[in-house]
PDB file of C-alpha atoms in Angstrom:
ATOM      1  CA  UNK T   1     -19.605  40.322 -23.248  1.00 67.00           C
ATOM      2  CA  UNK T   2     -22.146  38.081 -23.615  1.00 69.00           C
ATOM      3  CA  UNK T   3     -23.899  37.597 -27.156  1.00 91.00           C
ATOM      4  CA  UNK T   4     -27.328  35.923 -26.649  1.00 96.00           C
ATOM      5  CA  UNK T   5     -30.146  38.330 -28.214  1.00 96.00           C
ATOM      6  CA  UNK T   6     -33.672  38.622 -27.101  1.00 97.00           C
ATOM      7  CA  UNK T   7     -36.152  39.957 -28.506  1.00 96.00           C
ATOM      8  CA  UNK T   8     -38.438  42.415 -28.334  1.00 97.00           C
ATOM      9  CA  UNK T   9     -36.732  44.295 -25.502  1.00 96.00           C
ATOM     10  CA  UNK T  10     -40.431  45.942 -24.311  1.00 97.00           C
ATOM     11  CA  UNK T  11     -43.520  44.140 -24.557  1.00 97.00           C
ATOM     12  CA  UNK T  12     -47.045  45.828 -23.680  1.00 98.00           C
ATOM     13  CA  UNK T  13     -50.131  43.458 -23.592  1.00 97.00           C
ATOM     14  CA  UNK T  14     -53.940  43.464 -22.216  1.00 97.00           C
ATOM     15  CA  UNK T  15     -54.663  41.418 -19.416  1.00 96.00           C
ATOM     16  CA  UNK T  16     -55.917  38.287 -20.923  1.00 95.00           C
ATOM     17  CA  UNK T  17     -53.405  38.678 -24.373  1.00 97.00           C
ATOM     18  CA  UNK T  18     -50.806  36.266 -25.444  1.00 97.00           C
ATOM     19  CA  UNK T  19     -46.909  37.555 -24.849  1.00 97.00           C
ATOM     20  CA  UNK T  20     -44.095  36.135 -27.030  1.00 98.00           C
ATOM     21  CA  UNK T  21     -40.404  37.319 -27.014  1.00 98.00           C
ATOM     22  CA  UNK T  22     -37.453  35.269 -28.667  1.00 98.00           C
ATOM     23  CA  UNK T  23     -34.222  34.406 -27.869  1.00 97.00           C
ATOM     24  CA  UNK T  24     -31.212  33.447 -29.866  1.00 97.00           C
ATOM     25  CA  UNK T  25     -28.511  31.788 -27.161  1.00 95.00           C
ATOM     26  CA  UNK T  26     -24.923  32.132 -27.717  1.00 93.00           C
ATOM     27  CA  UNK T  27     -23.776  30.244 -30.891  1.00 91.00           C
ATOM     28  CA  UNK T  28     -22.705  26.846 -29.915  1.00 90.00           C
ATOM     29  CA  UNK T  29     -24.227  26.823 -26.312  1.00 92.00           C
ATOM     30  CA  UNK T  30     -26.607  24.064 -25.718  1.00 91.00           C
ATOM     31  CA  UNK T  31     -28.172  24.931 -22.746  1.00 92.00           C
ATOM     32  CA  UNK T  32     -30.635  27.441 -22.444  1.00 95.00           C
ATOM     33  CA  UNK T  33     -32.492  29.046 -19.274  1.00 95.00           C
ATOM     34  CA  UNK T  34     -35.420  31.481 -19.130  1.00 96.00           C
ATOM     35  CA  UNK T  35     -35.698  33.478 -15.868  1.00 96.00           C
ATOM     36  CA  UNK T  36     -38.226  35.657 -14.838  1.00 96.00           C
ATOM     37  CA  UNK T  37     -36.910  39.349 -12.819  1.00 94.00           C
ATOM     38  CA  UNK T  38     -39.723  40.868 -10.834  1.00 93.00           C
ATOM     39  CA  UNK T  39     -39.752  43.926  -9.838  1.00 91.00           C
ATOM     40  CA  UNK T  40     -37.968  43.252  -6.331  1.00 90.00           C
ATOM     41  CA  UNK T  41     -35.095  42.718  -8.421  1.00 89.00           C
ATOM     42  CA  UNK T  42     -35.928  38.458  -7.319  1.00 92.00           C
ATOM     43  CA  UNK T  43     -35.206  36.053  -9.715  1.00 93.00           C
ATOM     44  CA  UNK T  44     -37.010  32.985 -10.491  1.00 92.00           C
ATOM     45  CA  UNK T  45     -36.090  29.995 -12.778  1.00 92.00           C
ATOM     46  CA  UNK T  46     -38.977  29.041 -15.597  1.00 93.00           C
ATOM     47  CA  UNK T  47     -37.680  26.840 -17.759  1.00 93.00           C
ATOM     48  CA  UNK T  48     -34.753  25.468 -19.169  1.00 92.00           C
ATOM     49  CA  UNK T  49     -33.831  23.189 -22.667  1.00 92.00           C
ATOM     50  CA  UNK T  50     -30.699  20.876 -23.700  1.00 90.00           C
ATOM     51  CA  UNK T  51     -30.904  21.656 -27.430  1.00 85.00           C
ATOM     52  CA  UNK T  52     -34.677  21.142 -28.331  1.00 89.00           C
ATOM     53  CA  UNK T  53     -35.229  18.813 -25.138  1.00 92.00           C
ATOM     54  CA  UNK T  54     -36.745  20.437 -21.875  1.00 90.00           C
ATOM     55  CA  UNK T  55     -34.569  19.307 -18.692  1.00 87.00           C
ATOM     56  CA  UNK T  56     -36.431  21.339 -15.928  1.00 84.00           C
ATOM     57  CA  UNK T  57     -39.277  24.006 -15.884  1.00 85.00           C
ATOM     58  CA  UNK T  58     -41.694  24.966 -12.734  1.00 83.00           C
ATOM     59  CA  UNK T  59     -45.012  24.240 -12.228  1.00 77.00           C
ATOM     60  CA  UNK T  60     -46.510  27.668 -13.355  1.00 65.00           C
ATOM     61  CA  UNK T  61     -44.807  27.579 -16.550  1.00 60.00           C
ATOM     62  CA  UNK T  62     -46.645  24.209 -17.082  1.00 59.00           C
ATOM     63  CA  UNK T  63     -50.178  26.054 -16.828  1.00 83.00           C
ATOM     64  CA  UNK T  64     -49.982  29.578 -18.744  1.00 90.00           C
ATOM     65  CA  UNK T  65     -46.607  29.583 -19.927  1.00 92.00           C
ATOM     66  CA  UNK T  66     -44.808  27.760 -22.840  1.00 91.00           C
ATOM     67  CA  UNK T  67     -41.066  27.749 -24.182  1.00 93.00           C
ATOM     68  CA  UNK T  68     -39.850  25.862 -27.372  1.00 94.00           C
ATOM     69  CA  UNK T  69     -36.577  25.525 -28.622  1.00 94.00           C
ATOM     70  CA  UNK T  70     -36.337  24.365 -31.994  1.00 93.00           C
ATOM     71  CA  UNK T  71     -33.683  23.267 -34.324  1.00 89.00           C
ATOM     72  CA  UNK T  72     -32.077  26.455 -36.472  1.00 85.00           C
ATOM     73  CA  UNK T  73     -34.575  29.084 -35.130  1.00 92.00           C
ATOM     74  CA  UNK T  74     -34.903  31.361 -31.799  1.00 95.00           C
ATOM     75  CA  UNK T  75     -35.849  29.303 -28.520  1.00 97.00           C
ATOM     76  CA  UNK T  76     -39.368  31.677 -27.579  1.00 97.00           C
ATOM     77  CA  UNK T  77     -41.618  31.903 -24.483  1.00 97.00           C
ATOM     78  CA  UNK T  78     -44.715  32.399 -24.534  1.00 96.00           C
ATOM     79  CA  UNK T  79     -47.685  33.294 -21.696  1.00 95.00           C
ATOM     80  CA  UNK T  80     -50.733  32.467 -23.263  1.00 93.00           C
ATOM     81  CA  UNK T  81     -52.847  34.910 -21.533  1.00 92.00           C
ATOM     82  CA  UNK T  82     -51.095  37.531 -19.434  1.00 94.00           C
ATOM     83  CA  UNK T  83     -52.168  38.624 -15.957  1.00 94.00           C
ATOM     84  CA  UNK T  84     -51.148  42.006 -14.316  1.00 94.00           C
ATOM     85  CA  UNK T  85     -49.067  39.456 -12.217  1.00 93.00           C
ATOM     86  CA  UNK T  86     -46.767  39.177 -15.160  1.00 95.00           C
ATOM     87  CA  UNK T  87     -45.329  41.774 -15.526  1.00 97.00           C
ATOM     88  CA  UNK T  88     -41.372  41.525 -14.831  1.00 96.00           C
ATOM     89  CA  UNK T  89     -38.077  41.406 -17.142  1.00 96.00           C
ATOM     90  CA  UNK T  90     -37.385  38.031 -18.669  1.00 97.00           C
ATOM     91  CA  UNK T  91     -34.172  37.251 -19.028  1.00 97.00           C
ATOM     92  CA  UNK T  92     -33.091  34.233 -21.553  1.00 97.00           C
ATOM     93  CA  UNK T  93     -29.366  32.676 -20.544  1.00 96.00           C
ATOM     94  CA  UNK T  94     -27.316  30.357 -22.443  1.00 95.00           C
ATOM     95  CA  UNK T  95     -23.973  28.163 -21.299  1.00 92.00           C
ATOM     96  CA  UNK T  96     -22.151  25.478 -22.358  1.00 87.00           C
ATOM     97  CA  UNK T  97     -22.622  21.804 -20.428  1.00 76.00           C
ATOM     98  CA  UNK T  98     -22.437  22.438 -16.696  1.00 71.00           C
ATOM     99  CA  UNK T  99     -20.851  26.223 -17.118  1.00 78.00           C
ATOM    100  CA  UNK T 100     -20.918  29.882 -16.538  1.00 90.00           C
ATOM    101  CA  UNK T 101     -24.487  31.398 -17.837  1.00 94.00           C
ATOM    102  CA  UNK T 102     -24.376  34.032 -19.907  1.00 95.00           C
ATOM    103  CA  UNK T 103     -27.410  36.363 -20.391  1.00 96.00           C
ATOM    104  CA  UNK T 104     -29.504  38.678 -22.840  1.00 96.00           C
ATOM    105  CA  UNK T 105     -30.534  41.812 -22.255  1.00 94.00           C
ATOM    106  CA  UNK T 106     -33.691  40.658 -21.191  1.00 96.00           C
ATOM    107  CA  UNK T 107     -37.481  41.517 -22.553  1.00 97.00           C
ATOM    108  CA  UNK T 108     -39.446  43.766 -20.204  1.00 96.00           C
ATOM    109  CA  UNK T 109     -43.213  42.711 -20.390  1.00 97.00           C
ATOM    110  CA  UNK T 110     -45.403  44.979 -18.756  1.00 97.00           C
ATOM    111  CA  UNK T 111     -49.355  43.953 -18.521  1.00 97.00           C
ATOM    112  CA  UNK T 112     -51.890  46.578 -18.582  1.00 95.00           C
TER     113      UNK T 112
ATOM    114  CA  UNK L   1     -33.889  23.196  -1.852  1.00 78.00           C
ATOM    115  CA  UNK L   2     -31.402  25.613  -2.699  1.00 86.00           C
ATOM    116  CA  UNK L   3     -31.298  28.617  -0.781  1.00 91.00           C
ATOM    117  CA  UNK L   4     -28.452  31.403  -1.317  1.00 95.00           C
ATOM    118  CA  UNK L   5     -28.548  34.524   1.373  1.00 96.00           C
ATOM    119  CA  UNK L   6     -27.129  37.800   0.810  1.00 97.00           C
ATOM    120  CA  UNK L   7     -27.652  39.514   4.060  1.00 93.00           C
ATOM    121  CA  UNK L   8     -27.323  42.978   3.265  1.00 93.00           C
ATOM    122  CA  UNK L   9     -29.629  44.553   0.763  1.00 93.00           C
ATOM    123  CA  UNK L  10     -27.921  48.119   0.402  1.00 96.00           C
ATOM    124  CA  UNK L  11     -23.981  48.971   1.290  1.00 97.00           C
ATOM    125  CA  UNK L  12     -22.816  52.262   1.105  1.00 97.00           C
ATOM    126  CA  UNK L  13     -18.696  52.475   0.782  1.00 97.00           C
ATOM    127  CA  UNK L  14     -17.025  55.584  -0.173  1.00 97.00           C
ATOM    128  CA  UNK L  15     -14.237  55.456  -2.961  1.00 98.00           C
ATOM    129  CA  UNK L  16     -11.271  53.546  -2.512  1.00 97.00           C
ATOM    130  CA  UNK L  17     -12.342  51.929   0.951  1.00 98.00           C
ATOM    131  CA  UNK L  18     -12.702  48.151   0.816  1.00 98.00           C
ATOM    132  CA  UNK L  19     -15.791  46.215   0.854  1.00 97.00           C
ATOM    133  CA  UNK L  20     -17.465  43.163   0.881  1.00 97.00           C
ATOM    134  CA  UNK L  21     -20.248  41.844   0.236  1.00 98.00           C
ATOM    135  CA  UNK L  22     -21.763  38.948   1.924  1.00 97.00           C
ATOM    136  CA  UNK L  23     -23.523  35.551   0.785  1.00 97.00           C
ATOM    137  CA  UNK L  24     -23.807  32.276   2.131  1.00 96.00           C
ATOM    138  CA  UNK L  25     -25.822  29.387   0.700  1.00 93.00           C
ATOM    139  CA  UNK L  26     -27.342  25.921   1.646  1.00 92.00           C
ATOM    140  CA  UNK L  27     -27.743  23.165  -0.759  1.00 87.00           C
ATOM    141  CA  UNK L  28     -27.741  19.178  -0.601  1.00 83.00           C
ATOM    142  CA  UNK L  29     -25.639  18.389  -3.732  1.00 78.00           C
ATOM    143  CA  UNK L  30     -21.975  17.568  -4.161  1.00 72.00           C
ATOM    144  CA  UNK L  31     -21.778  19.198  -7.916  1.00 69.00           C
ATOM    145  CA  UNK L  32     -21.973  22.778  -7.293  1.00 81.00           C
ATOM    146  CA  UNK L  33     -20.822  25.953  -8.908  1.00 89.00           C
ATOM    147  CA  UNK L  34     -21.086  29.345  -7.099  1.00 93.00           C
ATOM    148  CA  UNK L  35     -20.871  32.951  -8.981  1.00 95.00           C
ATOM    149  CA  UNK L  36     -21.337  36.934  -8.448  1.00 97.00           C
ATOM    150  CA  UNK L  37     -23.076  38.374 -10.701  1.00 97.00           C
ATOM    151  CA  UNK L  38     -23.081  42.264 -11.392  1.00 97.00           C
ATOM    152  CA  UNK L  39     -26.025  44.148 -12.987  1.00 94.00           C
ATOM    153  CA  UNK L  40     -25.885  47.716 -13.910  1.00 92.00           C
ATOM    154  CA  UNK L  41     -28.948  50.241 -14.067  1.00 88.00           C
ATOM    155  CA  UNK L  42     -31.677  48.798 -17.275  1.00 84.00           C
ATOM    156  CA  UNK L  43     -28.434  45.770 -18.337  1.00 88.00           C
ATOM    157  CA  UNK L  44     -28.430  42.457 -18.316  1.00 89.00           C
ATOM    158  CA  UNK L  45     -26.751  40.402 -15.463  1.00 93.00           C
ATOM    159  CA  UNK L  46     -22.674  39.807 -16.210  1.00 95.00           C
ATOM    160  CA  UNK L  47     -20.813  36.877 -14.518  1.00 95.00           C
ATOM    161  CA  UNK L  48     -18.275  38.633 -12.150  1.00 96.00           C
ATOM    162  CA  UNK L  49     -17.032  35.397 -10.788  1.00 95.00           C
ATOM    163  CA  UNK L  50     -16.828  31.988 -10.866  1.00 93.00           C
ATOM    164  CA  UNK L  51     -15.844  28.783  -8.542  1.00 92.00           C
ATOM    165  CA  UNK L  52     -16.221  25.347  -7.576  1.00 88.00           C
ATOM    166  CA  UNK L  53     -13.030  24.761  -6.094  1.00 91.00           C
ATOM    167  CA  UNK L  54     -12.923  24.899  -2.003  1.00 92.00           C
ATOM    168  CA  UNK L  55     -10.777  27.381  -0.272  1.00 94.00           C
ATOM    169  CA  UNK L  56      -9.480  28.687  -4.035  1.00 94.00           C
ATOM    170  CA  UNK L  57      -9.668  32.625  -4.268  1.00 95.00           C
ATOM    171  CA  UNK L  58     -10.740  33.815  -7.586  1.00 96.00           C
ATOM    172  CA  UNK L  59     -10.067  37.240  -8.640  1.00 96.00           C
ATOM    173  CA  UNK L  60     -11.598  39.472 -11.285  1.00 95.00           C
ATOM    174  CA  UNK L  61     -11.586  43.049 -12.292  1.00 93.00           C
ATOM    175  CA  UNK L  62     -10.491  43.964  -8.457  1.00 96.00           C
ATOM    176  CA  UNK L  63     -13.065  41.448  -7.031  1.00 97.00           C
ATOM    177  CA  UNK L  64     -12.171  38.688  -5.330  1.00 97.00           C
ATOM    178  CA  UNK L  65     -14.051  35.865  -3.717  1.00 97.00           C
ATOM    179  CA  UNK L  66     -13.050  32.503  -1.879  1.00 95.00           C
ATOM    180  CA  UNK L  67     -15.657  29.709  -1.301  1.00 93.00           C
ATOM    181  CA  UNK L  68     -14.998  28.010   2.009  1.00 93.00           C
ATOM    182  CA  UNK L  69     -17.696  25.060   1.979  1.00 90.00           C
ATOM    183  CA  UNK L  70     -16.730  24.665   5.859  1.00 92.00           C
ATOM    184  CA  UNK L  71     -18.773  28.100   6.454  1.00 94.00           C
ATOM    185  CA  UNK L  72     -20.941  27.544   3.286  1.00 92.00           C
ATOM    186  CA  UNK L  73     -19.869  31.504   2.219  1.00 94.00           C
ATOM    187  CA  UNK L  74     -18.559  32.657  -1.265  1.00 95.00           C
ATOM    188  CA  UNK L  75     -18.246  36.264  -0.044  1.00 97.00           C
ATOM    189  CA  UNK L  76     -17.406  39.503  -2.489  1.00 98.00           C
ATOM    190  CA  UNK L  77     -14.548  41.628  -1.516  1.00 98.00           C
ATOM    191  CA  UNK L  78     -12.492  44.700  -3.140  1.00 98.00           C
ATOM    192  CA  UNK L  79      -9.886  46.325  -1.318  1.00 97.00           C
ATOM    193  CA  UNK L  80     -10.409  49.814  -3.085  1.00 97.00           C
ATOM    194  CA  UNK L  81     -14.152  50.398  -4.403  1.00 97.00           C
ATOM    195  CA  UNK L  82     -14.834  52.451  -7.493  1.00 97.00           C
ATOM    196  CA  UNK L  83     -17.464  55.100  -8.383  1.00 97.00           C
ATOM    197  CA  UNK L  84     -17.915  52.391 -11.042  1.00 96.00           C
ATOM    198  CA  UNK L  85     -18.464  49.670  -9.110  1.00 97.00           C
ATOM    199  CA  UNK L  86     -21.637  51.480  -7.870  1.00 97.00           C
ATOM    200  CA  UNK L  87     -24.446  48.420  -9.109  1.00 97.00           C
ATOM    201  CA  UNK L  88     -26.782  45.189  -8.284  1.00 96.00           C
ATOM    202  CA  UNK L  89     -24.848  41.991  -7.126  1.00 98.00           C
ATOM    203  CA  UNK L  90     -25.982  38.816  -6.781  1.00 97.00           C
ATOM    204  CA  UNK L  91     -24.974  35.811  -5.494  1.00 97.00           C
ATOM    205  CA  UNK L  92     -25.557  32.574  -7.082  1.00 95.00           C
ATOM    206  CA  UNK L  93     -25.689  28.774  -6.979  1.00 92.00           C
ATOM    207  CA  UNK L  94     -25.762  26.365  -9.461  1.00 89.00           C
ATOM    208  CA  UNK L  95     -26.309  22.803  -8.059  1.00 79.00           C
ATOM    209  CA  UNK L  96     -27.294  20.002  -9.723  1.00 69.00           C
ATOM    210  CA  UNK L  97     -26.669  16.280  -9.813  1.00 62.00           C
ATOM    211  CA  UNK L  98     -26.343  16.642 -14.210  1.00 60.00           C
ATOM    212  CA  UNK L  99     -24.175  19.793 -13.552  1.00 57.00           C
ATOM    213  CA  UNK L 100     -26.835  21.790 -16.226  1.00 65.00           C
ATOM    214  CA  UNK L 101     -29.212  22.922 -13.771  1.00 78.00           C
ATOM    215  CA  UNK L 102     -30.768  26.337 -12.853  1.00 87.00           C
ATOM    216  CA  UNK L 103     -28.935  29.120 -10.903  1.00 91.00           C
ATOM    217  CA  UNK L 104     -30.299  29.699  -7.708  1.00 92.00           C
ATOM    218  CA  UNK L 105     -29.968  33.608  -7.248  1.00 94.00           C
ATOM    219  CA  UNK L 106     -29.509  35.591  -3.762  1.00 96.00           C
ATOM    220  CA  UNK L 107     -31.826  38.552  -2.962  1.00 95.00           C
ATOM    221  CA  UNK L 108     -29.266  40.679  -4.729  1.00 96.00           C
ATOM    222  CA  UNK L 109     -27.376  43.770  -3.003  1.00 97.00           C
ATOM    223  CA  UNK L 110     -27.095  47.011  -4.308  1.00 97.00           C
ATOM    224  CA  UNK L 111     -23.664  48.414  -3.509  1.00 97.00           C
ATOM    225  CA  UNK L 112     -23.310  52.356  -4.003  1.00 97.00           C
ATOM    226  CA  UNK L 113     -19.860  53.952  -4.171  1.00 97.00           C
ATOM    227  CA  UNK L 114     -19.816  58.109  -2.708  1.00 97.00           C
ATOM    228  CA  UNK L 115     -17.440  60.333  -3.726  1.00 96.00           C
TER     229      UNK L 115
END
């Protein structure tokens, strides 16, 4: 069972409000992904860090959205100022190099 | 880029007939990684399967799955289905020329298991 923890697991903001949620990867797992799970059940790829260093991340998550993940605290993503268009589950992963990714239970943002 | 097809979005099986679920992919890189996923009504997604290895089957929990890079498939199959197998599975590829790169998820297909 996988043991990476997110948190908080619901998330309610105005249109226009910042939206942070935290995850703590799997102890000694490097690598960490953020996905975001619309509600098509699609998933698409955000962001994702090599210890503190980011290796990939998509263009929108270069305008509105930023991720950290810093040394002995919880990697965190943040959207600056939510849109309606936001609203999905977002799922944090964690692996070791190269491996299987293991995921959290997610964060369900929902933007009034 | 990566693309990873699941061509059936709902299957309907009743108990303890076989089924399998399909998924092919496309992708340009040698490294690659390919996985099933299962997620279960308001849980996270759980690795159901894993494989890089051509024309290996791997087996888990009564699933099995054999990717065949000549057909570019990595199909799901269970010769008996389960009540509790009744979920959301994707298909996935990870493919990357550093071997940490971002999983490339199917549409997803939600199987359902009658009585």
């Amino acid at each position: 069972n996988s043991k990476v923890i997110q948190t908080p697991r619901y998330l309610v903001k105005g249109q226009g409000q910042k939206a942070k949620m935290r995850c703590i990867p799997e102890k000694g797992h490097p690598v960490v992904f953020w996905y975001q799970q619309n509600k098509n059940n699609e998933f698409k790829f955000l962001i994702n860090f090599q210890n503190q260093e980011v290796l990939q991340q998509i263009d929108m998550t270069e305008k509105r959205f930023s991720a950290e993940c810093p040394s002995n605290s919880p990697c965190s993503l943040e959207i600056q100022s939510s849109e309606a268009g936001d609203s999905a589950l977002y799922l944090c992963a964690s692996s070791l190099w190269g491996d299987t990714q293991y995921f959290g239970p997610g964060t369900r943002l929902l933007v009034l | 880029g990566d693309s990873v097809t699941q061509t059936e979005g709902l299957v309907t099986v009743t108990e303890g007939l076989p089924v399998k679920l399909n998924c092919t992919y496309q992708t340009t890189y040698l490294t690659i990684a390919f996985f099933w996923y299962v997620q279960y009504l308001n849980e996270a997604p759980q690795v159901l399967l894993r494989s890089s290895t051509d024309n290996k089957r791997t087996e888990h929990q009564g699933f099995h799955a054999t990717l065949h890079k000549s057909s570019s498939s990595f199909h799901l199959q269970k010769s008996s289905a389960q009540l509790s197998d009744s979920a959301l599975y994707y298909c996935a590829l990870s493919a990357s020329n550093t071997n940490t790169g971002k999983l490339t998820f199917g549409d997803g297909t939600v199987l359902t298991v009658k009585p």
